[in-house]
Coordinates of C-alpha atoms in Angstrom, one line a residue:
M24 CA -12.8 12.4 68.7
P25 CA -9.8 12.3 66.3
S26 CA -11.2 12.5 62.5
F27 CA -9.7 9.6 60.5
R28 CA -9.5 10.1 56.5
P29 CA -8.5 7.4 53.8
R30 CA -5.0 7.4 52.6
I31 CA -5.2 8.5 48.9
R32 CA -2.2 7.4 46.5
C33 CA -0.9 10.6 45.1
R34 CA 1.5 10.7 42.1
N35 CA 2.1 12.8 39.2
F36 CA 0.4 12.4 35.9
H37 CA 3.5 11.1 33.5
A38 CA 3.7 8.2 31.5
S39 CA 6.9 6.9 33.6
P40 CA 6.1 4.4 36.4
N41 CA 7.0 4.8 40.0
L42 CA 10.5 3.4 41.3
S43 CA 8.8 0.6 43.1
E44 CA 6.7 -0.5 39.7
R45 CA 9.8 -0.7 37.6
Q46 CA 11.2 -3.9 36.6
R47 CA 14.8 -4.9 38.2
P48 CA 17.4 -5.7 36.2
K49 CA 17.5 -9.6 35.6
R50 CA 20.7 -11.4 36.4
L51 CA 22.7 -12.6 33.2
L52 CA 22.4 -16.5 32.5
K53 CA 25.7 -17.9 31.4
G54 CA 26.0 -20.0 28.2
S55 CA 26.0 -23.4 30.3
D56 CA 22.8 -22.3 32.5
V57 CA 20.7 -22.1 29.0
G58 CA 19.1 -25.2 28.1
R59 CA 20.2 -26.1 24.3
R60 CA 17.5 -27.9 22.2
T61 CA 18.2 -29.3 18.9
A62 CA 16.0 -28.9 15.7
D63 CA 14.5 -32.3 16.4
D64 CA 12.9 -31.3 20.0
V65 CA 11.3 -28.2 18.4
F66 CA 10.4 -29.2 14.8
K67 CA 8.7 -32.5 13.6
Q68 CA 10.3 -34.3 11.0
Y69 CA 8.7 -34.9 7.7
S70 CA 6.9 -38.2 7.5
Q71 CA 7.2 -40.9 4.5
E72 CA 3.7 -39.6 3.1
E73 CA 5.2 -36.0 3.1
K74 CA 8.4 -36.7 1.7
A75 CA 6.6 -38.4 -1.1
L76 CA 4.8 -35.4 -1.9
L77 CA 7.8 -33.4 -1.8
A78 CA 9.5 -35.7 -4.1
K79 CA 6.4 -35.1 -6.8
K80 CA 7.4 -31.2 -6.8
Y81 CA 10.7 -31.0 -6.3
T82 CA 14.0 -32.6 -7.7
P83 CA 16.6 -34.4 -5.2
E84 CA 19.0 -31.8 -5.3
Q85 CA 16.3 -29.4 -4.3
I86 CA 15.0 -31.7 -1.5
Q87 CA 18.7 -31.7 -0.1
A88 CA 19.2 -28.3 -0.5
I89 CA 15.8 -27.5 1.7
E90 CA 17.3 -30.5 4.4
A91 CA 20.4 -28.3 4.6
G92 CA 18.7 -25.1 4.8
E93 CA 16.6 -26.3 7.6
K94 CA 19.5 -28.0 9.4
A95 CA 21.4 -24.4 9.4
I96 CA 18.5 -22.8 11.2
S97 CA 18.9 -22.2 15.2
A98 CA 16.2 -23.7 16.9
E99 CA 16.3 -21.8 19.7
D100 CA 16.4 -18.7 18.0
L101 CA 13.6 -19.3 15.7
D102 CA 11.8 -20.5 18.7
K103 CA 12.2 -17.0 20.0
R104 CA 12.1 -14.6 17.2
G105 CA 10.1 -16.5 14.8
I106 CA 7.0 -14.4 14.7
I107 CA 5.0 -13.8 12.1
R108 CA 4.7 -10.1 11.9
T109 CA 1.1 -8.8 11.3
D110 CA 2.0 -5.0 10.7
L111 CA 1.8 -2.9 7.4
G112 CA 5.7 -3.9 6.7
A113 CA 5.0 -7.6 6.8
L114 CA 6.3 -9.7 4.1
P115 CA 3.8 -12.3 2.7
Y116 CA 5.6 -15.2 4.2
L117 CA 2.9 -17.9 3.0
D118 CA 3.4 -16.5 -0.4
D119 CA 5.8 -18.8 -2.8
L120 CA 8.9 -16.5 -3.3
S121 CA 10.5 -18.5 -6.0
Q122 CA 7.8 -16.9 -8.6
T123 CA 8.3 -13.4 -9.9
R124 CA 5.3 -11.1 -9.6
P125 CA 4.7 -9.1 -12.5
V126 CA 4.2 -5.6 -10.6
L127 CA 6.4 -6.0 -7.9
D128 CA 9.4 -7.9 -8.9
R129 CA 11.8 -7.0 -11.9
K130 CA 12.1 -9.2 -14.8
A131 CA 14.4 -12.4 -15.0
K132 CA 17.6 -11.4 -16.6
W133 CA 19.4 -13.7 -19.2
K134 CA 22.0 -15.6 -17.8
G135 CA 23.2 -17.2 -20.7
P136 CA 25.9 -15.8 -23.4
V137 CA 25.5 -12.5 -24.5
D138 CA 26.5 -11.3 -28.0
P139 CA 28.7 -8.3 -27.6
N140 CA 28.3 -7.0 -31.5
A141 CA 24.1 -6.7 -31.0
R142 CA 22.6 -4.0 -32.8
P143 CA 19.4 -2.6 -33.2
M144 CA 17.4 -3.7 -36.3
T145 CA 17.1 -1.9 -39.4
Y146 CA 13.5 -1.2 -40.9
E147 CA 13.7 -4.0 -43.3
E148 CA 15.2 -6.5 -40.6
M149 CA 12.1 -5.2 -38.6
E150 CA 9.5 -5.9 -41.6
K151 CA 11.3 -9.3 -42.0
N152 CA 10.9 -10.2 -38.1
W153 CA 7.3 -8.9 -38.2
N154 CA 6.3 -11.6 -41.1
E155 CA 8.1 -14.3 -39.4
V156 CA 6.3 -13.8 -35.9
E157 CA 3.0 -13.5 -37.7
E158 CA 3.3 -16.8 -39.7
Q159 CA 4.3 -18.4 -36.4
Y160 CA 1.6 -16.9 -34.3
K161 CA -1.3 -18.0 -37.1
R162 CA 0.3 -21.5 -36.9
E163 CA -0.1 -21.4 -33.1
R164 CA -3.6 -20.1 -33.3
D165 CA -4.7 -22.5 -35.9
L166 CA -3.5 -25.3 -33.6
E167 CA -5.2 -23.9 -30.8
W168 CA -8.6 -23.8 -32.8
A169 CA -7.8 -27.4 -33.8
R170 CA -8.1 -28.2 -30.2
N171 CA -10.6 -25.8 -29.2
P172 CA -12.8 -24.8 -31.9
P173 CA -14.2 -21.1 -31.5
K174 CA -17.8 -20.6 -30.6
K175 CA -20.2 -20.4 -33.7
E176 CA -21.6 -17.2 -33.7
E177 CA -22.2 -14.5 -36.1
D178 CA -18.9 -13.2 -37.8
P179 CA -18.5 -9.5 -37.2
H180 CA -16.1 -9.3 -40.1
A181 CA -18.6 -11.0 -42.6
A182 CA -21.5 -8.9 -41.1
L183 CA -19.9 -5.8 -42.1
M184 CA -18.7 -7.0 -45.3
K185 CA -22.7 -8.0 -46.3
E186 CA -23.4 -4.4 -45.2
V187 CA -21.0 -2.9 -47.3
G188 CA -22.2 -5.2 -50.2
A189 CA -18.9 -7.0 -50.9
K190 CA -19.1 -10.2 -52.7
D191 CA -18.0 -13.7 -51.2
E192 CA -14.5 -13.6 -53.1
D193 CA -13.6 -10.2 -51.5
Q194 CA -14.1 -11.6 -47.8
I195 CA -10.8 -12.2 -46.1
P196 CA -10.2 -15.9 -44.8
A197 CA -10.7 -16.3 -41.0
R198 CA -7.0 -17.4 -41.0
E199 CA -5.7 -14.2 -42.2
R200 CA -8.0 -11.8 -40.2
L201 CA -6.0 -10.6 -37.5
S202 CA -8.0 -8.7 -34.6
R203 CA -6.3 -5.9 -32.4
L204 CA -5.5 -8.5 -29.6
D205 CA -3.9 -10.6 -32.3
I206 CA -1.3 -7.4 -33.3
M207 CA -1.1 -6.7 -29.6
K208 CA 0.4 -10.0 -29.1
I209 CA 2.5 -10.3 -31.9
E210 CA 4.2 -6.9 -31.0
D211 CA 4.7 -8.5 -27.5
R212 CA 7.0 -11.0 -29.5
L213 CA 9.0 -8.8 -31.6
S214 CA 12.8 -8.3 -31.5
S215 CA 14.7 -5.3 -31.3
F216 CA 18.1 -6.4 -31.6
T217 CA 20.2 -8.4 -34.1
G218 CA 23.2 -10.5 -33.4
A219 CA 26.3 -10.9 -35.3
D220 CA 25.3 -13.7 -37.3
G221 CA 22.2 -11.7 -38.8
R222 CA 19.5 -13.7 -36.7
P223 CA 17.2 -11.5 -34.4
I224 CA 17.7 -12.0 -30.9
P225 CA 14.7 -13.6 -28.9
R226 CA 12.9 -10.9 -26.8
E227 CA 13.6 -12.9 -23.6
Q228 CA 17.4 -12.9 -24.2
E229 CA 17.8 -9.3 -24.5
I230 CA 19.5 -7.3 -21.8
D231 CA 17.2 -4.2 -20.9
Y232 CA 18.9 -1.7 -18.7
T233 CA 15.7 0.6 -18.2
A234 CA 13.2 0.0 -15.6
P235 CA 10.6 -2.7 -16.1
G236 CA 7.3 -1.9 -17.4
L237 CA 4.0 -2.2 -16.6
P238 CA 2.6 -6.0 -17.1
K239 CA 0.2 -6.2 -20.0
K240 CA -3.2 -7.7 -19.4
F241 CA -4.6 -8.6 -22.6
M242 CA -8.3 -9.0 -22.8
N243 CA -10.3 -11.9 -24.5
E244 CA -12.8 -11.5 -26.6
D245 CA -14.9 -13.4 -24.6
T246 CA -14.8 -11.3 -21.4
N247 CA -16.7 -8.3 -20.9
K248 CA -15.9 -4.9 -22.0
P249 CA -13.7 -2.4 -20.2
S250 CA -15.0 0.2 -18.0
S251 CA -14.2 3.0 -20.5
M252 CA -16.4 1.1 -23.4
K253 CA -19.6 0.7 -21.3
S254 CA -22.4 3.2 -21.4
E255 CA -23.6 5.8 -19.2
A256 CA -26.6 3.7 -18.1
E257 CA -24.7 0.9 -17.0
L258 CA -22.4 3.2 -15.0
E259 CA -25.4 4.6 -13.3
N260 CA -26.7 1.1 -12.4
E261 CA -23.1 0.2 -11.1
A262 CA -23.1 3.3 -8.8
D263 CA -22.8 2.4 -5.1
P264 CA -26.1 3.7 -3.3
R265 CA -23.7 4.6 -0.3
D266 CA -22.2 7.4 -2.6
P267 CA -24.9 7.8 -5.6
D268 CA -23.3 11.2 -6.4
G269 CA -19.8 9.9 -6.9
L270 CA -18.0 12.1 -4.8
Y271 CA -15.4 9.9 -4.1
N272 CA -14.9 8.3 -7.4
R273 CA -12.0 10.4 -8.3
L274 CA -10.4 10.0 -4.8
I275 CA -10.9 6.2 -5.1
K276 CA -9.3 6.4 -8.6
Q277 CA -6.0 8.6 -7.6
S278 CA -5.6 6.8 -4.0
G279 CA -6.7 3.3 -4.5
L280 CA -8.8 3.5 -1.6
T281 CA -12.2 1.7 -1.5
L282 CA -15.4 3.3 -0.6
D283 CA -15.8 1.3 2.6
E284 CA -12.4 2.4 4.0
I285 CA -13.1 5.8 3.2
L286 CA -16.9 5.6 4.8
D287 CA -15.1 3.9 8.0
Y288 CA -12.7 7.2 8.4
K289 CA -13.9 9.6 11.3
I290 CA -14.3 12.6 9.2
K291 CA -15.7 16.0 11.1
I292 CA -15.9 20.0 10.0
L293 CA -14.1 21.9 12.9
V294 CA -14.3 25.2 11.4
R295 CA -17.0 26.7 9.0
H296 CA -17.2 30.5 9.1
R297 CA -18.4 33.2 6.2
V298 CA -15.3 35.1 4.8
V299 CA -15.2 38.5 2.5
N300 CA -12.9 39.4 0.0
Q301 CA -12.7 43.2 -0.8
T302 CA -12.1 43.7 -4.4
R303 CA -12.5 46.8 -6.5
L304 CA -15.9 45.5 -8.0
G305 CA -17.2 45.2 -4.2
K306 CA -17.2 42.5 -1.3
I307 CA -16.9 39.0 -2.9
A308 CA -18.4 36.4 0.0
S309 CA -17.5 33.0 0.4
I310 CA -17.5 29.8 2.6
Y311 CA -14.3 28.6 4.6
C312 CA -14.5 25.2 6.0
L313 CA -11.5 23.1 8.0
A314 CA -12.4 19.6 8.3
I315 CA -10.2 16.8 9.9
A316 CA -9.9 12.8 8.9
G317 CA -8.5 10.3 10.7
N318 CA -8.5 6.2 10.8
G319 CA -8.7 5.8 14.6
Q320 CA -5.4 4.0 14.4
G321 CA -2.6 6.4 13.9
R322 CA -3.4 8.2 10.8
L323 CA -4.7 12.0 10.8
G324 CA -5.0 14.9 8.1
I325 CA -6.7 18.2 7.9
G326 CA -7.8 19.9 5.0
E327 CA -9.3 23.4 4.1
A328 CA -11.2 24.5 1.3
K329 CA -13.2 27.6 0.3
G330 CA -16.3 28.0 -2.0
Q331 CA -19.6 30.0 -2.7
E332 CA -21.9 26.4 -2.1
T333 CA -21.7 25.3 1.7
E334 CA -22.1 21.5 0.9
E335 CA -19.8 21.6 -1.9
T336 CA -17.0 23.5 0.2
Q337 CA -17.4 21.3 3.2
Q338 CA -17.2 18.0 0.8
N339 CA -13.9 19.4 -0.9
A340 CA -12.5 19.9 2.8
R341 CA -13.5 16.3 3.7
I342 CA -11.5 14.9 0.2
A343 CA -8.6 17.2 1.6
A344 CA -8.1 16.2 4.7
I345 CA -8.3 12.4 3.5
R346 CA -5.4 13.1 1.1
S347 CA -3.2 14.7 3.4
M348 CA -3.6 12.0 6.1
Q349 CA -0.1 11.3 7.8
P350 CA 1.1 9.0 10.4
I351 CA 0.9 10.0 14.2
P352 CA 3.5 8.4 16.5
R353 CA 1.7 6.7 19.4
Y354 CA 2.9 5.7 22.8
E355 CA 1.4 2.4 23.7
E356 CA -1.0 3.1 21.1
R357 CA -3.3 5.4 23.5
T358 CA -1.2 8.6 24.2
I359 CA 2.0 10.7 22.7
F360 CA 5.8 10.6 23.6
G361 CA 6.3 12.9 26.1
E362 CA 5.5 16.9 25.9
V363 CA 5.5 18.4 22.5
D364 CA 4.8 22.3 21.4
G365 CA 3.1 23.8 18.5
K366 CA 2.9 27.1 17.2
V367 CA 0.9 28.8 14.2
S368 CA 0.6 32.8 14.2
A369 CA -0.3 33.8 17.9
A370 CA -1.8 30.3 18.8
E371 CA 0.4 28.2 21.1
V372 CA -0.7 24.7 21.9
T373 CA 1.2 22.4 24.4
L374 CA 0.3 18.4 24.2
M375 CA 0.9 16.4 27.0
A376 CA 1.1 12.6 27.6
R377 CA -1.0 11.0 30.5
P378 CA -1.3 7.4 32.2
P379 CA -3.9 5.0 30.8
G380 CA -7.5 6.3 32.1
F381 CA -6.8 9.6 32.3
G382 CA -9.0 10.5 29.2
L383 CA -8.9 13.4 26.9
R384 CA -8.9 16.4 29.2
C385 CA -8.4 19.2 26.5
Q386 CA -10.1 21.6 24.3
H387 CA -12.8 20.2 21.9
L388 CA -11.0 21.0 18.9
I389 CA -8.0 19.2 20.0
F390 CA -10.2 16.2 21.8
E391 CA -11.8 15.8 18.1
M392 CA -8.4 15.5 16.5
A393 CA -7.0 13.0 19.3
R394 CA -10.5 10.9 19.0
A395 CA -9.7 10.7 15.4
A396 CA -5.9 9.5 15.5
G397 CA -6.6 7.0 17.9
I398 CA -5.2 9.0 21.0
H399 CA -7.2 7.9 24.1
D400 CA -5.0 9.9 27.0
L401 CA -3.8 12.9 26.7
A402 CA -3.7 16.7 28.3
A403 CA -3.5 20.1 26.6
K404 CA -3.0 23.6 27.1
V405 CA -3.7 26.6 24.8
P406 CA -2.4 29.7 26.8
R407 CA -2.5 32.5 24.2
S408 CA -4.7 32.8 21.1
R409 CA -8.1 30.7 20.8
N410 CA -8.3 31.2 17.0
K411 CA -9.9 27.6 15.9
M412 CA -8.1 27.6 12.6
N413 CA -4.9 28.3 14.3
T414 CA -5.3 26.3 17.2
V415 CA -6.0 23.0 15.0
K416 CA -3.1 23.6 12.6
A417 CA -0.9 24.1 15.7
A418 CA -2.2 20.9 17.5
Y419 CA -1.4 18.9 14.1
Q420 CA 2.0 20.5 14.0
A421 CA 2.8 19.4 17.6
L422 CA 1.5 15.8 17.1
L423 CA 4.1 15.6 14.0
K424 CA 6.8 16.8 16.1
Q425 CA 6.8 13.9 18.6
R426 CA 10.5 12.7 18.8
I427 CA 10.0 9.1 19.3
P428 CA 12.8 7.0 21.2
D429 CA 14.7 6.0 18.0
E430 CA 15.3 9.6 17.4
V431 CA 16.4 10.7 21.0
A432 CA 19.0 7.5 21.1
R433 CA 20.6 8.3 17.6
G434 CA 20.7 12.4 18.8
R435 CA 22.3 11.3 22.0
G436 CA 24.8 8.7 20.4
K437 CA 23.3 6.0 22.9
K438 CA 21.5 2.8 22.6
L439 CA 17.6 2.4 22.5
V440 CA 17.8 0.4 25.8
D441 CA 19.5 3.2 27.6
V442 CA 16.7 5.7 26.4
R443 CA 14.1 3.3 27.3
K444 CA 15.6 2.8 30.9
V445 CA 16.2 6.7 31.3
Y446 CA 13.3 8.6 29.8
Y447 CA 10.8 5.7 29.6
G448 CA 10.9 3.7 32.6
G449 CA 11.8 0.8 30.4
R450 CA 8.2 0.4 28.9
V451 CA 8.7 1.5 25.6

């Protein structure tokens, strides 16, 4: 009897699809074939209630400008390309861009007339300006106290004078006393230049050619004390139970990360062994650790540390790995772009892209690195030295050496669509 065997579809393991699966070029449409739609068909017009609400917030000139801007928008282009981005580089489209943010935006420059003969103040003029601004600030504070009287609590200044043994006539009236907060607010109003007429130029009319400073956040007396003024007992009570020893406190302050983000990272010690340094005093033994850290979404870092204590050395290696995290290019967020090589000392690593469902068929060290970086389909070869430390460094070097389609297109002087068609089968 003839033997039958099932037909198995065989193909090479690479990212490009078969010729039969590639998309055929579509016929280009002429301008007359494209259905033109007006803005009224795509977007609804403002109702009378909405126009009444807009009239309360904007002037008639502003409403006319808004209507003119909406008419200038192409409805067809907005229908195709008007997609709100969700990546890290997306702008806050729902934010009011008419307002300036003190940290991100520069201070608005004075658009009025500028005195060409402005000069810096002398010491006498600065003292006179201080007295004027101080009196103005005291008048404003008196008006604020008249509207909102301060809380009737024990006056710390009166209590201090009572402890010293001062008489009632020696105490300074409440209006004349200035706290540190008052002095900071007065300094923020002072002028630095004088015009040709001898009058001080207001602070908001000065032209500053330097970079904008950090915003001043004045703390009210009724709010809580800053963290620097808290006692050690309060700081211990506020410690997160997930990090009772405060191992990540310094990293959180320097990097701006939260403890939740740090604990979500995939961190693992890949290499750990004992090393000995021969000195004239004898052999000095220590522990070497190499760790990796990744967020599973395209970021990966490696860190090294040496020390006498194992736990401390491992923690230093983990923190170093988090600090050195860098973005790793990912094709379709699952594999790498093409085939890349890396070499450190005698260790050579070759990483190869694979189709969906292939998995991670590679050495266990590279397996852990790919899983931490969020790569799911990968093959690797380590033909020469198998030194663990050099293998990890070579694989990390190879991941950072990937050539993305944009770089290939710029290097060959072609457009991105040509590179997609030839090298990536039109699926990039």
